[in-house]
XYZ file of C-alpha atoms in Angstrom:
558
model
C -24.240 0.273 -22.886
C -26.296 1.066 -19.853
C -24.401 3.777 -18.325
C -23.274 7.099 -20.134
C -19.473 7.112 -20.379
C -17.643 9.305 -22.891
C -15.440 7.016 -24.928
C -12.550 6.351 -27.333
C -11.010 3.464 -29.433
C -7.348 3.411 -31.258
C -7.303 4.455 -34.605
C -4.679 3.341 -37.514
C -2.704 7.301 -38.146
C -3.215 8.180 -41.530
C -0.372 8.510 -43.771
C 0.061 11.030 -46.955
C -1.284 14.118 -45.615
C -1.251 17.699 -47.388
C -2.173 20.045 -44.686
C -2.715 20.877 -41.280
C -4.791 22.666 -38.723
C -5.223 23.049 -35.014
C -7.572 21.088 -33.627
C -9.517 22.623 -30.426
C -8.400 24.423 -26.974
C -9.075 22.310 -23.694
C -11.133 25.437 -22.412
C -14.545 24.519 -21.376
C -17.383 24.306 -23.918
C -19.622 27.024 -22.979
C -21.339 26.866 -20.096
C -21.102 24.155 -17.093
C -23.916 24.380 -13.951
C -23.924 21.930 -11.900
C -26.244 20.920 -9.139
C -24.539 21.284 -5.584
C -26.847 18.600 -4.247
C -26.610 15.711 -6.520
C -23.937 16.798 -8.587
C -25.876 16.467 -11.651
C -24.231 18.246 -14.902
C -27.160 20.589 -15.623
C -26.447 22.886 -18.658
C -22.868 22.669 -21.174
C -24.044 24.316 -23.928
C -21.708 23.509 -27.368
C -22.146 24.814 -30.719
C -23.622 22.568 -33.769
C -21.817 23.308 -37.420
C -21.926 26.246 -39.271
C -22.855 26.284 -43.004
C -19.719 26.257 -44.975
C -17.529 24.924 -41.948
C -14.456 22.592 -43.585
C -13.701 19.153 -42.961
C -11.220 20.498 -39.747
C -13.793 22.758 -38.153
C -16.304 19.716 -38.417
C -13.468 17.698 -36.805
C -12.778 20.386 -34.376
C -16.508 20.622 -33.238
C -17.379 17.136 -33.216
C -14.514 16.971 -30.615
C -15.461 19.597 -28.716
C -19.322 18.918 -28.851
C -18.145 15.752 -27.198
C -18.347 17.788 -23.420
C -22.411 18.504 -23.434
C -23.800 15.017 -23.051
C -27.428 16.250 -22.866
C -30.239 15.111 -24.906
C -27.743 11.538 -25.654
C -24.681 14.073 -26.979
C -27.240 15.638 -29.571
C -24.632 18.306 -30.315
C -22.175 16.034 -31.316
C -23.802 14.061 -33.425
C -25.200 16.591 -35.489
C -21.575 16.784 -36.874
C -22.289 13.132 -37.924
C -24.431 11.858 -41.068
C -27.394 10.654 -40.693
C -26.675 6.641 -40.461
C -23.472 7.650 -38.405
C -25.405 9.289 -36.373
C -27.425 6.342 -35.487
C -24.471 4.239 -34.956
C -21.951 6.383 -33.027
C -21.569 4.853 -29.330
C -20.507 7.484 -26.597
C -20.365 5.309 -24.069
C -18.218 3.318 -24.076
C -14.984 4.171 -22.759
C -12.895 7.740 -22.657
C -9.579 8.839 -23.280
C -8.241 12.068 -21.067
C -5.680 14.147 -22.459
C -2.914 14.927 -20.647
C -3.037 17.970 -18.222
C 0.235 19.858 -19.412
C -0.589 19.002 -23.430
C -2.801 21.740 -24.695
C -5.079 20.770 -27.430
C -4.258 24.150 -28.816
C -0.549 22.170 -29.816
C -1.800 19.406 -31.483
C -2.349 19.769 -35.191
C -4.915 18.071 -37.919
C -3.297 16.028 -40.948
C -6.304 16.838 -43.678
C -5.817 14.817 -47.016
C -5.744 15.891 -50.204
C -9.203 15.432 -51.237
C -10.009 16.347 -47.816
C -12.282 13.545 -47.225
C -9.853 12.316 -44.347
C -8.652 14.145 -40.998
C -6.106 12.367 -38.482
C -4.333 13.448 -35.422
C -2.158 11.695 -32.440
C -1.848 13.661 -29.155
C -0.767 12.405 -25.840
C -3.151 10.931 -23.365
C -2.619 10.294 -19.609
C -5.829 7.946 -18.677
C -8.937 6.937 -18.764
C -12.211 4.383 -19.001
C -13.386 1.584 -20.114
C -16.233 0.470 -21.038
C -17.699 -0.358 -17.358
C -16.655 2.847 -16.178
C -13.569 1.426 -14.523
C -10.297 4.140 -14.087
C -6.953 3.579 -15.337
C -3.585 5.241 -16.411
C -1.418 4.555 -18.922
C 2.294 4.607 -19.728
C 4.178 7.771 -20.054
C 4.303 7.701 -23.291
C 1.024 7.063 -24.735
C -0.644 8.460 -27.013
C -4.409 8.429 -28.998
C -4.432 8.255 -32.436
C -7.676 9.330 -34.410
C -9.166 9.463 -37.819
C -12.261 10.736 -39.485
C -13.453 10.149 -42.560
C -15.594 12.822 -43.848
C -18.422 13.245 -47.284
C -20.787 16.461 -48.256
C -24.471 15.952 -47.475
C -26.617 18.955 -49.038
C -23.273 20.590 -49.999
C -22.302 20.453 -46.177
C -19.037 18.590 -45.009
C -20.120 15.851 -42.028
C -18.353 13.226 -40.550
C -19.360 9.210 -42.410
C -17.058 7.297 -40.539
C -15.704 7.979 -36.695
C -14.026 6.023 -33.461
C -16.451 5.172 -30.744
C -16.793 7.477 -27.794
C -14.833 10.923 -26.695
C -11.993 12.739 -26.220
C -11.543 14.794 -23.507
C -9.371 17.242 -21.325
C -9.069 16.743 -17.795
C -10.870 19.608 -17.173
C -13.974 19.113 -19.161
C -13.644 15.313 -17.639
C -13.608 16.750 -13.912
C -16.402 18.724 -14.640
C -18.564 15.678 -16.609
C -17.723 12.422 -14.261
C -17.495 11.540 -10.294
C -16.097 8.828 -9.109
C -18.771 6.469 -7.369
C -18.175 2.877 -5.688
C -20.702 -0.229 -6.266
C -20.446 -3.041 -3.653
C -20.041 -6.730 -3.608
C -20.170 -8.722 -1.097
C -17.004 -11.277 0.523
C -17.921 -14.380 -0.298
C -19.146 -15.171 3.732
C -21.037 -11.889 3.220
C -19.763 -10.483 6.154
C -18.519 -7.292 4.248
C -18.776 -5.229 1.189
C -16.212 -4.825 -0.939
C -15.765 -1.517 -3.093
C -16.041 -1.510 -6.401
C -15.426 2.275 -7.900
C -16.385 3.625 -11.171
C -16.625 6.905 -12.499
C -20.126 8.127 -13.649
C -21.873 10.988 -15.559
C -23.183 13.988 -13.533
C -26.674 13.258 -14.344
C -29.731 13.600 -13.051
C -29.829 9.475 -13.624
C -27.059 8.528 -11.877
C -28.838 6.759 -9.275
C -30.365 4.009 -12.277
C -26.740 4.306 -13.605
C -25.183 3.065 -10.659
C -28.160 0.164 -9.805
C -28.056 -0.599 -13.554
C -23.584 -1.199 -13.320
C -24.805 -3.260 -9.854
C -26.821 -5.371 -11.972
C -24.005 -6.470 -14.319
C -21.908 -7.221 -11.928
C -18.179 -6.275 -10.611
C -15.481 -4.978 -12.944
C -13.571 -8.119 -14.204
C -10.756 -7.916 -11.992
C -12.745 -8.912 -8.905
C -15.137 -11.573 -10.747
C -14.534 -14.758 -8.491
C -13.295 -12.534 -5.579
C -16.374 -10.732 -4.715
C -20.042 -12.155 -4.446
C -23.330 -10.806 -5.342
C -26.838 -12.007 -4.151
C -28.533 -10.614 -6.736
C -29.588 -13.049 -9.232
C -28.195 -13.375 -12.978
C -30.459 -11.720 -15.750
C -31.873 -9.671 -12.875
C -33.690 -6.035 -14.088
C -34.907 -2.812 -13.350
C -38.779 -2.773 -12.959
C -39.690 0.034 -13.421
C -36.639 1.083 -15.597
C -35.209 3.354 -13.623
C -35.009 4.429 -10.004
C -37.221 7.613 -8.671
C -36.316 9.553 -5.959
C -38.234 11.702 -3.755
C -37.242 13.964 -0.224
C -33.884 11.448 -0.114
C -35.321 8.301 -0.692
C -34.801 5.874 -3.390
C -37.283 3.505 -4.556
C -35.519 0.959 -6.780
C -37.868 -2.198 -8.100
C -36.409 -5.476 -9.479
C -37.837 -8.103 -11.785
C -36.144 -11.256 -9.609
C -38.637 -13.679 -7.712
C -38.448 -16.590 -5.705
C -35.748 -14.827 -3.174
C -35.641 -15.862 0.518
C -35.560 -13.451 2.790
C -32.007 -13.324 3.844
C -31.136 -13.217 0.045
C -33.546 -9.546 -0.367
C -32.311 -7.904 2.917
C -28.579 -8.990 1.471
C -29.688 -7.103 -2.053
C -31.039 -4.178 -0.035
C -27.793 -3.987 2.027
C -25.778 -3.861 -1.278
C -27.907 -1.084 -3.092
C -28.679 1.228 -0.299
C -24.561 1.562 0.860
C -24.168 1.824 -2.877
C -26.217 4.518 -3.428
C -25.555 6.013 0.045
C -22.606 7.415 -1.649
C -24.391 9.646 -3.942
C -25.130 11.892 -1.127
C -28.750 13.131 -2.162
C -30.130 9.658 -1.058
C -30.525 8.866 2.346
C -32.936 5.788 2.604
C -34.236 3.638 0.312
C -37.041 1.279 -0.521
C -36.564 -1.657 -2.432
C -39.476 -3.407 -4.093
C -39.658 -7.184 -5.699
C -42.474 -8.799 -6.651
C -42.285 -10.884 -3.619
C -41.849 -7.881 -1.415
C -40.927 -4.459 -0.134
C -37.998 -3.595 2.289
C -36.746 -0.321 4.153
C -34.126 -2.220 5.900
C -31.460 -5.145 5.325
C -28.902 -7.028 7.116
C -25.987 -5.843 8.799
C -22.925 -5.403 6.170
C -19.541 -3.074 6.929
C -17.340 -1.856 4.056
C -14.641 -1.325 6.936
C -12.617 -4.487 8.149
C -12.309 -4.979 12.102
C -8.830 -5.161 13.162
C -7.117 -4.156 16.125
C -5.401 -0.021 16.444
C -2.035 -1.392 16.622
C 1.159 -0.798 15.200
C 4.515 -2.686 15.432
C 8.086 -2.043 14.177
C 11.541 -3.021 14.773
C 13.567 -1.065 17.337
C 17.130 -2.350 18.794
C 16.563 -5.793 17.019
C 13.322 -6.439 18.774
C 9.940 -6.268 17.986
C 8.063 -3.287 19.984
C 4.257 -1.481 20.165
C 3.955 2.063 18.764
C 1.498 4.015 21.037
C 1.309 7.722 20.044
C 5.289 8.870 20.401
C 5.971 5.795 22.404
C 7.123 2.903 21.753
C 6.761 -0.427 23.927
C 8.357 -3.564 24.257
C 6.507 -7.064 23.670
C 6.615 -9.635 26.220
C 8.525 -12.347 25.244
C 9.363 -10.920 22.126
C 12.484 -12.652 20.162
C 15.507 -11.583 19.170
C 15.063 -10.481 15.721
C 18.917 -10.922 14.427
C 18.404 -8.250 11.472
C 14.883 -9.534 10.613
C 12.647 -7.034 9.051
C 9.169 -5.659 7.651
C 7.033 -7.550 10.454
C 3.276 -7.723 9.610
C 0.432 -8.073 12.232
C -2.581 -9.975 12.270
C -6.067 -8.372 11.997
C -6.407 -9.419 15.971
C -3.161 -7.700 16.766
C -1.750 -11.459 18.388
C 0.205 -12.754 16.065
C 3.445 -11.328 14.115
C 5.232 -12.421 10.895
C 9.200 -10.680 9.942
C 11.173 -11.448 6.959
C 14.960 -12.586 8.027
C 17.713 -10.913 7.147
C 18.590 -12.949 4.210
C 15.499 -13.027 2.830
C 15.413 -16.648 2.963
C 13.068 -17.069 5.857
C 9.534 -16.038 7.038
C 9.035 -16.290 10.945
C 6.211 -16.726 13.309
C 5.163 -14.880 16.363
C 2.208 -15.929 18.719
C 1.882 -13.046 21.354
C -0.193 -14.995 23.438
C 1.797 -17.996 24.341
C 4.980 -16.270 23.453
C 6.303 -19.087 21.110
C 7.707 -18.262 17.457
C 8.920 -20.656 14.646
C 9.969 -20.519 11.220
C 6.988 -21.253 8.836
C 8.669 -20.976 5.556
C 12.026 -21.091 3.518
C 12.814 -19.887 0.045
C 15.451 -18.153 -1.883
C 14.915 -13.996 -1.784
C 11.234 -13.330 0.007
C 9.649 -10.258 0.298
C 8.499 -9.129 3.462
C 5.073 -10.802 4.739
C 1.324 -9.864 4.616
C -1.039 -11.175 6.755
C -5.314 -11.577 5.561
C -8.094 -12.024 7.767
C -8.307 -15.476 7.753
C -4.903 -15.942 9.416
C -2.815 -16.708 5.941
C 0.844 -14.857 5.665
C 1.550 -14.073 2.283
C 4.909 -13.551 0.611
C 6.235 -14.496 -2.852
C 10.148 -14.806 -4.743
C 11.373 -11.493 -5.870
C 11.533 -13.492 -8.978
C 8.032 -13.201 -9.814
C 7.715 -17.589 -9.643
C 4.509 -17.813 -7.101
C 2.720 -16.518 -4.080
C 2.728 -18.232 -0.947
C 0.023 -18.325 1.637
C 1.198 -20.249 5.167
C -0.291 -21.076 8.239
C 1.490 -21.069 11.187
C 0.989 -24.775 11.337
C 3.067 -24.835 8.193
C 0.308 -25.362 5.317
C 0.810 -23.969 2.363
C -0.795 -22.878 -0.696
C 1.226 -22.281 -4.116
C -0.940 -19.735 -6.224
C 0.184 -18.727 -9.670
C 1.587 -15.461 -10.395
C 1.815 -15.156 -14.148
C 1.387 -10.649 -14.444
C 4.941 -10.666 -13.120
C 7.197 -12.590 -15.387
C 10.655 -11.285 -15.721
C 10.116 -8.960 -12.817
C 11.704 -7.764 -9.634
C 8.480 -8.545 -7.155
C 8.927 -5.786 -4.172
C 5.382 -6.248 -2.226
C 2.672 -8.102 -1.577
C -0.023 -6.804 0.255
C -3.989 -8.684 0.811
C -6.578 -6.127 1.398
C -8.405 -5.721 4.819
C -11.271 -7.835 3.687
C -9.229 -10.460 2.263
C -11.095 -10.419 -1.309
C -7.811 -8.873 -4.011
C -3.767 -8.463 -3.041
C -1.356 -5.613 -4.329
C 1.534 -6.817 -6.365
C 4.242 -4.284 -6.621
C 6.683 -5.290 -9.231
C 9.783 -3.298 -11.055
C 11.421 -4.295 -14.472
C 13.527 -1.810 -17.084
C 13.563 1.276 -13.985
C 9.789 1.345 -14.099
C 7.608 0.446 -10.783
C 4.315 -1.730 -11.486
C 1.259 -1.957 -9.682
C -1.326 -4.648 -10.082
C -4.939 -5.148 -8.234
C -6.088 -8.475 -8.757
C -8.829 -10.438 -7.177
C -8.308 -13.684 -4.477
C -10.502 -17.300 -4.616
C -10.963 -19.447 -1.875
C -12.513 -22.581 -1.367
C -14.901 -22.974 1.796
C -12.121 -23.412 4.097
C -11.249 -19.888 3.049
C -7.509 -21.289 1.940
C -6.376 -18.926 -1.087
C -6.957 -20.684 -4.150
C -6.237 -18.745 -7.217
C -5.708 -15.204 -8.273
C -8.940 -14.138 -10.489
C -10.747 -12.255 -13.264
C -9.414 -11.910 -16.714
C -7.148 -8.913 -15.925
C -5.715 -7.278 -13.087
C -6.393 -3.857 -12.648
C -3.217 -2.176 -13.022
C -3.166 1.457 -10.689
C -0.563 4.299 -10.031
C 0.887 4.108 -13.708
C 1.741 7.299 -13.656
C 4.734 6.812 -11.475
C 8.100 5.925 -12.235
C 9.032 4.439 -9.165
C 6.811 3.112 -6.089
C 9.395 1.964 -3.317
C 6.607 1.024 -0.732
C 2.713 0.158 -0.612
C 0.069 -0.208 2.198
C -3.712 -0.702 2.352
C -5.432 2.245 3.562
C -9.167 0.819 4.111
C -10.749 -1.143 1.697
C -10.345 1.437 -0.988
C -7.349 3.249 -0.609
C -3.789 2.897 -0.781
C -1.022 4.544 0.896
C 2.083 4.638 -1.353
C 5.659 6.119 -1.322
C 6.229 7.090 -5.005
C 7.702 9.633 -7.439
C 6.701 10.510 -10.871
C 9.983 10.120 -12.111
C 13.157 8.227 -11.454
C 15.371 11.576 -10.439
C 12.942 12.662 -7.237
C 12.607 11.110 -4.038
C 9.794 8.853 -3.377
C 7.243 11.102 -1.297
C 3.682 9.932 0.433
C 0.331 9.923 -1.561
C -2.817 8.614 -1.278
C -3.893 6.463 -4.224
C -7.595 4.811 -5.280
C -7.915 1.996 -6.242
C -9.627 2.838 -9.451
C -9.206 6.355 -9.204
C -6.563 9.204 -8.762
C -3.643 9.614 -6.386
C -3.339 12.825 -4.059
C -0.288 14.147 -2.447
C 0.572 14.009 0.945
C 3.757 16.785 0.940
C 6.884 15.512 2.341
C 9.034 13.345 4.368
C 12.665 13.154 4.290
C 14.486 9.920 3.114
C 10.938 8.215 3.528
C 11.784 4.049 2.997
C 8.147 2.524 4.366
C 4.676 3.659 5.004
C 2.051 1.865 6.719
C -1.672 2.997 7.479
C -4.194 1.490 9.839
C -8.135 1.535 8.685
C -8.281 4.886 6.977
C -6.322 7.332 5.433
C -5.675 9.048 8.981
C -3.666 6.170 10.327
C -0.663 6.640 7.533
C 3.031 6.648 9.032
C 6.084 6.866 7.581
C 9.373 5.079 8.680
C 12.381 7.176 7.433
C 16.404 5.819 6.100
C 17.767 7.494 9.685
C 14.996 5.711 11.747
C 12.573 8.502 12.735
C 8.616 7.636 12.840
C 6.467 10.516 11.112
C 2.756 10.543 11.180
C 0.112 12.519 8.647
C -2.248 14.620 10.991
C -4.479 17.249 10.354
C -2.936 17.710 6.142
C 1.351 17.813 8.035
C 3.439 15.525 9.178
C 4.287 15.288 12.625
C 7.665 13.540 14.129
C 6.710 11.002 16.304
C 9.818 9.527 17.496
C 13.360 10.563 16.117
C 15.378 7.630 16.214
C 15.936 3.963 16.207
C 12.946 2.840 14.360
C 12.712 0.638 11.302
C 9.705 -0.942 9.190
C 6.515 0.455 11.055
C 3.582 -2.209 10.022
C -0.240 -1.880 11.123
C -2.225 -5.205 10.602
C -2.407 -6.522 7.354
C-alpha cells in the first residue's frame, strides 16, 4: 500500500491450549517526540528480542514493537523470520483496543509444543486499508494467532496476521486525522474525504499519493475528481520548503481549467496539514501557484425555523418571528428549509403527508403521500427527501410533484428515523433502529445532468457513531460534521455530541429532555429543541437558554 497504516486481519482462535501468559500493557513504548509543527512522529524507541526470550515474550514484543513505525517498523519485524519478514504488510488496516480493556488483562493461550500463541481481546475501532475510520459493535472482539519456529536456537515468529494492534493511546500518539477532497460533480465545491494518517515526516506524499487513488468507496459515483486515472507522482514524492509544497504529476494533455481544478483539490488538501501554506504544482505541460475558485463550505442562508403555536415562525437570537402568510400547521412537524431560506417542507401529523411552503408567493401544497414518513430534508438542488419508516425507498420530490424512487437496500427490517442530504448535496445520513440498537449509515448520492437523485452509491456505506446505543436525532454540521443527540447505552438520556464523519465523536455536556438538534454551517450553529419546548443553543463550550417555552422541531436549511 502507498500510505503507512498500522493494520490487522481476523484470525481463526486456536483451540487446545496448555498455558497462558499476559500479553503486553497499553503504556507507551518508550519514547514518543513529536514535531509541534508538522506533527511528524519523530522518535518511539521499542525494544528488539532478547536471546533466550520464549515464544510469549516474542509475541509480546512483536505486539508492542508494532508502535515505532520508523525505518518501515524495523523493530517489529526483527521478531519475524527472515521470509516473514519480507512478507509482513503493516499497512494495511488497524485494530484499536478498547480504552477501558487493559492489555495487562488479556492472557496468551501457548500450545503444547509451543510453536503456537493465540489471544482474543476486545476492540472498539479502527482502519481499513485506505485509511478510512470506523467503529464496531459493542461486542467485538480481535482474535489473533502466531505461529512460531527456532532460527539459530532463537524462537521468531513464521507465520503472522497483517498489520497492528494497538491501544488508543499509542494510536493517538501515531495517526491524525486528515481530509482529501473531491470535487461535486458541477465542481462547484469540494467534498471532504477524511482519513487518518501516520505522523510522518511524509505525510504530505501520503496524502497526494491517497488523492491519487481516489475517494474511499462509499463516495465513488458521488464525488468527482479531475485528475486523470493511472495518474503519478513525478518526482515520487512531494518536497517542501519555507511552507510550500511542490508536488509534480506524470498526467499530460490537460486543459487548463482541468490543472487549475487539480491544483484547487491538492492545495485545500494539503492546506490542512498546517506546515504548508502554498503550493506549486508542476505537469509536464505546466506549472501553477494558483487554481480556480472551489469552497468546502455550502452557501445557504443563517436561518432557522420551528414550530411555535401550530405555525411556522423565524428564530432570530432569543426571538422568534412569525412568517407572512404562513399556514396553519394542524400538528405538522420537523419542517426543513431550503438552502435559500424560501421555501419550507413539514411532515403532517400522521405521518402520511409531506407539505410545501413557498415563502415568496405564500402558496403551499401537498407534494407527497405515503404510509408513516419521516420528517423531510431538503438538498441544494431543491429535492425534499423523506423515506417509509419501513426501510422500502427514498423519495426525492419537487414541489411540482416529480419524483424519484431510489433504492434503499442497508435498511431492511428496520425502523428508518432520519434522513438527512449533506450541504453539498453529494451523500445522505440514514438513521435506522432494529433489536434496541440505533444505526447510522453515510452513503454517497448519483445524479444525472439534471441533478435529479439517481441512485445511492459505492460498494458500502460508511457506517459512523457505532458506538452508541441509541441516536434519537441527527443534523449536518458543515460538510464534515454531524450534530447528533445520542447515548452510549440504552439506560441514559440522549445528550449532544459532535460526530465526524470518519472520525470520533466529542461531547457537548448537557441538555435536559433534549428531543431534536439542528446546526447551521458549522459546529457553532448547533441548537437543541427540548420535550417541554425550550430552545437551547451551544456557545462558547455551554449551553445557553434561548427561549423557554412553546417551541418544537428547530430546523436550519438542509
Amino acid at each position: 500500500m502507498r500510505r503507512l497504516f498500522a493494520v490487522l486481519a481476523c484470525i481463526v482462535l486456536l483451540a487446545g491450549v496448555s498455558a497462558c501468559a499476559r500479553i503486553p500493557s497499553d503504556s507507551q513504548v518508550g519514547t514518543i517526540t513529536v514535531d509541534p509543527e508538522s506533527g511528524a512522529q519523530t522518535r518511539v524507541d521499542a525494544e528488539g528480542p532478547k536471546p533466550g526470550d520464549g515464544p510469549d515474550a516474542i509475541v509480546r514484543g512483536f505486539i508492542t514493537a508494532g508502535a515505532s513505525f520508523n525505518n518501515n517498523f524495523s523493530v517489529a519485524r526483527s521478531f519475524l523470520t527472515d521470509s516473514l519478514a519480507a512478507e509482513w504488510n503493516p499497512t494495511s488496516s488497524v485494530k484499536i483496543v478498547k480504552r477501558e480493556v487493559s492489555l495487562d488483562s488479556v492472557t496468551t493461550n501457548i500450545a503444547t509444543d509451543s510453536q503456537t500463541v493465540s489471544f482474543e481481546i476486545p476492540v472498539s475501532s479502527g482502519l481499513d486499508e485506505r485509511g478510512v475510520f470506523h467503529e464496531n459493535e459493542a461486542d467485538t472482539s480481535a482474535t489473533m494467532e502466531f505461529h512460531l519456529r527456532q532460527v539459530n536456537g532463537e524462537w521468531r515468529i513464521s507465520e503472522a496476521p497483517d498489520g497492528l494492534l494497538v491501544s488508543r493511546t499509542n494510536f493517538d500518539n501515531m495517526f491524525r486525522p486528515l481530509p482529501l477532497h473531491f470535487y461535486t460533480p458541477d465542481f462547484n465545491y469540494l467534498v471532504p474525504d477524511l482519513r487518518w494518517f501516520l505522523r510522518t515526516s511524509s505525510t504530505a506524499t501520503d496524502m497526494v499519493r491517497a488523492t491519487l487513488d481516489g475517494p474511499a468507496s462509499y463516495l465513488a459515483g458521488a464525488v468527482v475528481s479531475p485528475i486523470p486515472d493511472n495518474t503519478s507522482l513525478t518526482p515520487q514524492s512531494v518536497t517542501t520548503h519555507d511552507g510550500q509544497a511542490d508536488v509534480g504529476l506524470s498526467a499530460t494533455g490537460l486543459d487548463s481549467k482541468t490543472r487549475e481544478r487539480i491544483f484547487t483539490q491538492l492545495e485545500t488538501t494539503l492546506l490542512s496539514l498546517g506546515s504548508v501554506t502554498s503550493l506549486e504544482l508542476q505537469t509536464p505541460d505546466a506549472s501553477l501557484t494558483s487554481g480556480v475558485p472551489a469552497s468546502t463550505k455550502t452557501t445557504t442562508e443563517n436561518i432557522a425555523v420551528a414550530i411555535s403555536q401550530d405555525s411556522l415562525v423565524l428564530l432570530s437570537g432569543n426571538e422568534r418571528k412569525s412568517i407572512d402568510k404562513s399556514p396553519r400547521m394542524d400538528g405538522g412537524k420537523s419542517p426543513a428549509v431550503s438552502m435559500d431560506g424560501q421555501s419550507i417542507a413539514w411532515l403532517s401529523k400522521t405521518n402520511k403527508e409531506i407539505s410545501f411552503f413557498d415563502r415568496e408567493n405564500g402558496s403551499s401544497n401537498q407534494i407527497l403521500v405515503g404510509r408513516n414518513f419521516v420528517g423531510p430534508s431538503f438538498d441544494r438542488f431543491g429535492w425534499v427527501w423523506t423515506v417509509d419508516r419501513d426501510g422500502s425507498d427514498l423519495l426525492a420530490v419537487r414541489s411540482s410533484g416529480e419524483l424519484a424512487r431510489i433504492k434503499l437496500s442497508f435498511v431492511n427490517n428496520k425502523d428508518v428515523r432520519a434522513v438527512r442530504v449533506s450541504p453539498d448535496g453529494t451523500r445522505i445520513i440514514v438513521l435506522s433502529h432494529s433489536k434496541d440498537q440505533s444505526r447510522m449509515d453515510v452513503v454517497g448520492i448519483s445524479r444525472d445532468g439534471d441533478n435529479k437523485p439517481t441512485k445511492l452509491t459505492g460498494d458500502s456505506t460508511l457506517k459512523v457513531a457505532t458506538g452508541f446505543k441509541k441516536i434519537e436525532d441527527v443534523s449536518w454540521a458543515g460538510s464534515q460534521d454531524l450534530a447528533m443527540l445520542a447515548a452510549r447505552t440504552a439506560e441514559e438520556p440522549a445528550q449532544p455530541y459532535i460526530q465526524k464523519v470518519g472520525g470520533t465523536a466529542e461531547a457537548l455536556g448537557t441538555v435536559s429532555e433534549g428531543v431534536s438538534i439542528t446546526s447551521g454551517g458549522d459546529t457553532s450553529s448547533v441548537r437543541v429543541g427540548t420535550r417541554n419546548g425550550e430552545l437551547f443553543t451551544y456557545t462558547s463550550g455551554s449551553w445557553q437558554r434561548l427561549l423557554d417555552s412553546d417551541i418544537r422541531d428547530p430546523a436550519y436549511p438542509g
